[in-house]
């Protein structure tokens, strides 16, 4: 920008280079990730459980599923029943969801090779999914389907989360906050950065350490 404005000022189109004379914006150097504390997790899940809008959009179960796995929202919505090994309590992350112009919501390979991973499901999450499968009566298809049984639009899901948190102390909570919460919990439990990166599907451990671990969380 400075080069363009400098050229224009030399050609007489501008009286001076405004970019050169502008001061720098003060950057916010505090990039500490904010994660939910265990108490906040319970309060937030309780808020979702009490909200009719949240229940109608399946948000209480979806939030718990992401907190149990650390999946990205597109990965969570892309999980199918066939990806879950109920006998061994394993989840195979095989895809994520994208919105493509002219094609709508499509399943795609995860964003990197590291994102294709097998995760151990906590026992409480496995029980939750077993109960959900019995209630829905589905043996295949997405575990969080839309009204027609297909993949849900993550933008619509994000909008549903925003409606619920608006006007509450949790306006700062986004689906990505769950991933940071998972990373912080594992870090506080003594898991290695490599293990946490593998759980979240990060190729670089530095990404996990710099962006996802809320070091100030208790």
GROMACS .gro file of C-alpha atoms in nm, residues 53-207:
model
  155
   53UNK     CA    1  -3.358  -2.420   2.109
   54UNK     CA    2  -3.036  -2.603   2.199
   55UNK     CA    3  -3.215  -2.934   2.252
   56UNK     CA    4  -3.405  -2.895   1.925
   57UNK     CA    5  -3.071  -2.851   1.743
   58UNK     CA    6  -2.902  -3.139   1.930
   59UNK     CA    7  -2.645  -2.904   2.082
   60UNK     CA    8  -2.614  -3.065   2.428
   61UNK     CA    9  -2.505  -3.399   2.282
   62UNK     CA   10  -2.288  -3.239   2.014
   63UNK     CA   11  -2.105  -3.023   2.269
   64UNK     CA   12  -2.038  -3.326   2.488
   65UNK     CA   13  -1.915  -3.526   2.188
   66UNK     CA   14  -1.665  -3.255   2.090
   67UNK     CA   15  -1.549  -3.218   2.452
   68UNK     CA   16  -1.496  -3.596   2.462
   69UNK     CA   17  -1.290  -3.604   2.142
   70UNK     CA   18  -1.147  -3.261   2.063
   71UNK     CA   19  -1.281  -3.283   1.707
   72UNK     CA   20  -1.325  -2.983   1.484
   73UNK     CA   21  -1.691  -2.897   1.429
   74UNK     CA   22  -1.676  -3.013   1.066
   75UNK     CA   23  -1.514  -3.340   1.174
   76UNK     CA   24  -1.775  -3.399   1.443
   77UNK     CA   25  -2.064  -3.340   1.204
   78UNK     CA   26  -1.898  -3.570   0.950
   79UNK     CA   27  -1.874  -3.873   1.183
   80UNK     CA   28  -2.091  -4.164   1.074
   81UNK     CA   29  -2.206  -4.455   1.287
   82UNK     CA   30  -1.981  -4.686   1.086
   83UNK     CA   31  -1.680  -4.482   1.208
   84UNK     CA   32  -1.740  -4.593   1.569
   85UNK     CA   33  -1.616  -4.926   1.697
   86UNK     CA   34  -1.850  -4.982   1.992
   87UNK     CA   35  -1.681  -5.309   2.087
   88UNK     CA   36  -1.344  -5.145   2.147
   89UNK     CA   37  -1.457  -4.786   2.217
   90UNK     CA   38  -1.273  -4.634   1.921
   91UNK     CA   39  -1.356  -4.351   1.682
   92UNK     CA   40  -1.201  -4.335   1.336
   93UNK     CA   41  -1.183  -3.976   1.207
   94UNK     CA   42  -1.209  -4.007   0.831
   95UNK     CA   43  -1.366  -3.687   0.697
   96UNK     CA   44  -1.471  -3.330   0.750
   97UNK     CA   45  -1.758  -3.132   0.600
   98UNK     CA   46  -1.722  -2.844   0.357
   99UNK     CA   47  -1.970  -2.618   0.179
  100UNK     CA   48  -1.882  -2.599  -0.190
  101UNK     CA   49  -2.047  -2.352  -0.423
  102UNK     CA   50  -2.293  -2.535  -0.644
  103UNK     CA   51  -2.258  -2.860  -0.449
  104UNK     CA   52  -2.383  -2.774  -0.100
  105UNK     CA   53  -2.245  -2.970   0.195
  106UNK     CA   54  -1.994  -3.235   0.090
  107UNK     CA   55  -1.776  -3.477   0.284
  108UNK     CA   56  -1.406  -3.426   0.223
  109UNK     CA   57  -1.080  -3.570   0.348
  110UNK     CA   58  -0.959  -3.395   0.668
  111UNK     CA   59  -0.736  -3.091   0.632
  112UNK     CA   60  -0.411  -3.288   0.677
  113UNK     CA   61  -0.279  -3.642   0.709
  114UNK     CA   62  -0.246  -3.585   1.083
  115UNK     CA   63  -0.619  -3.521   1.099
  116UNK     CA   64  -0.691  -3.879   0.992
  117UNK     CA   65  -0.667  -4.050   1.330
  118UNK     CA   66  -0.817  -4.308   1.565
  119UNK     CA   67  -0.929  -4.185   1.906
  120UNK     CA   68  -1.024  -4.369   2.222
  121UNK     CA   69  -1.370  -4.263   2.338
  122UNK     CA   70  -1.425  -4.200   2.710
  123UNK     CA   71  -1.666  -4.449   2.862
  124UNK     CA   72  -1.934  -4.189   2.935
  125UNK     CA   73  -1.924  -4.072   2.572
  126UNK     CA   74  -1.954  -4.428   2.443
  127UNK     CA   75  -2.260  -4.482   2.663
  128UNK     CA   76  -2.409  -4.155   2.538
  129UNK     CA   77  -2.362  -4.263   2.176
  130UNK     CA   78  -2.504  -4.610   2.239
  131UNK     CA   79  -2.817  -4.457   2.391
  132UNK     CA   80  -2.840  -4.213   2.103
  133UNK     CA   81  -2.812  -4.488   1.843
  134UNK     CA   82  -3.091  -4.686   2.011
  135UNK     CA   83  -3.310  -4.378   2.028
  136UNK     CA   84  -3.254  -4.280   1.665
  137UNK     CA   85  -3.263  -4.640   1.544
  138UNK     CA   86  -2.993  -4.580   1.284
  139UNK     CA   87  -2.709  -4.814   1.193
  140UNK     CA   88  -2.548  -4.588   0.933
  141UNK     CA   89  -2.544  -4.227   0.829
  142UNK     CA   90  -2.419  -3.924   1.026
  143UNK     CA   91  -2.454  -3.944   1.401
  144UNK     CA   92  -2.569  -3.579   1.395
  145UNK     CA   93  -2.790  -3.570   1.082
  146UNK     CA   94  -3.007  -3.292   0.947
  147UNK     CA   95  -3.384  -3.326   0.915
  148UNK     CA   96  -3.345  -3.538   0.600
  149UNK     CA   97  -3.080  -3.768   0.745
  150UNK     CA   98  -2.791  -3.604   0.561
  151UNK     CA   99  -2.496  -3.395   0.676
  152UNK     CA  100  -2.564  -3.079   0.874
  153UNK     CA  101  -2.428  -2.738   0.775
  154UNK     CA  102  -2.169  -2.634   1.034
  155UNK     CA  103  -2.259  -2.269   0.974
  156UNK     CA  104  -2.616  -2.340   1.085
  157UNK     CA  105  -2.485  -2.525   1.389
  158UNK     CA  106  -2.259  -2.231   1.474
  159UNK     CA  107  -2.556  -1.995   1.445
  160UNK     CA  108  -2.756  -2.218   1.681
  161UNK     CA  109  -2.473  -2.205   1.938
  162UNK     CA  110  -2.462  -1.823   1.906
  163UNK     CA  111  -2.835  -1.793   1.972
  164UNK     CA  112  -2.806  -1.994   2.292
  165UNK     CA  113  -2.502  -1.813   2.433
  166UNK     CA  114  -2.623  -1.460   2.349
  167UNK     CA  115  -2.696  -1.269   2.668
  168UNK     CA  116  -2.523  -1.527   2.888
  169UNK     CA  117  -2.178  -1.521   3.057
  170UNK     CA  118  -2.065  -1.763   2.783
  171UNK     CA  119  -2.083  -1.528   2.483
  172UNK     CA  120  -1.712  -1.592   2.430
  173UNK     CA  121  -1.760  -1.969   2.391
  174UNK     CA  122  -1.737  -2.102   2.037
  175UNK     CA  123  -1.722  -2.462   1.908
  176UNK     CA  124  -1.344  -2.416   1.877
  177UNK     CA  125  -1.331  -2.335   2.250
  178UNK     CA  126  -1.409  -2.701   2.316
  179UNK     CA  127  -1.089  -2.806   2.139
  180UNK     CA  128  -0.887  -2.564   2.349
  181UNK     CA  129  -1.059  -2.700   2.658
  182UNK     CA  130  -0.965  -3.056   2.564
  183UNK     CA  131  -0.603  -2.953   2.503
  184UNK     CA  132  -0.585  -2.772   2.836
  185UNK     CA  133  -0.739  -3.058   3.034
  186UNK     CA  134  -0.495  -3.307   2.880
  187UNK     CA  135  -0.206  -3.070   2.947
  188UNK     CA  136  -0.307  -3.033   3.312
  189UNK     CA  137  -0.325  -3.413   3.340
  190UNK     CA  138   0.035  -3.441   3.226
  191UNK     CA  139  -0.014  -3.553   2.865
  192UNK     CA  140   0.272  -3.470   2.630
  193UNK     CA  141   0.235  -3.199   2.367
  194UNK     CA  142   0.280  -3.465   2.098
  195UNK     CA  143  -0.006  -3.673   2.239
  196UNK     CA  144  -0.233  -3.367   2.260
  197UNK     CA  145  -0.144  -3.270   1.902
  198UNK     CA  146  -0.231  -3.623   1.788
  199UNK     CA  147  -0.565  -3.602   1.971
  200UNK     CA  148  -0.652  -3.273   1.800
  201UNK     CA  149  -0.513  -3.378   1.462
  202UNK     CA  150  -0.234  -3.119   1.441
  203UNK     CA  151   0.067  -3.183   1.224
  204UNK     CA  152   0.283  -2.941   1.425
  205UNK     CA  153   0.319  -2.964   1.800
  206UNK     CA  154   0.401  -2.591   1.811
  207UNK     CA  155   0.050  -2.511   1.686
   0.00000   0.00000   0.00000
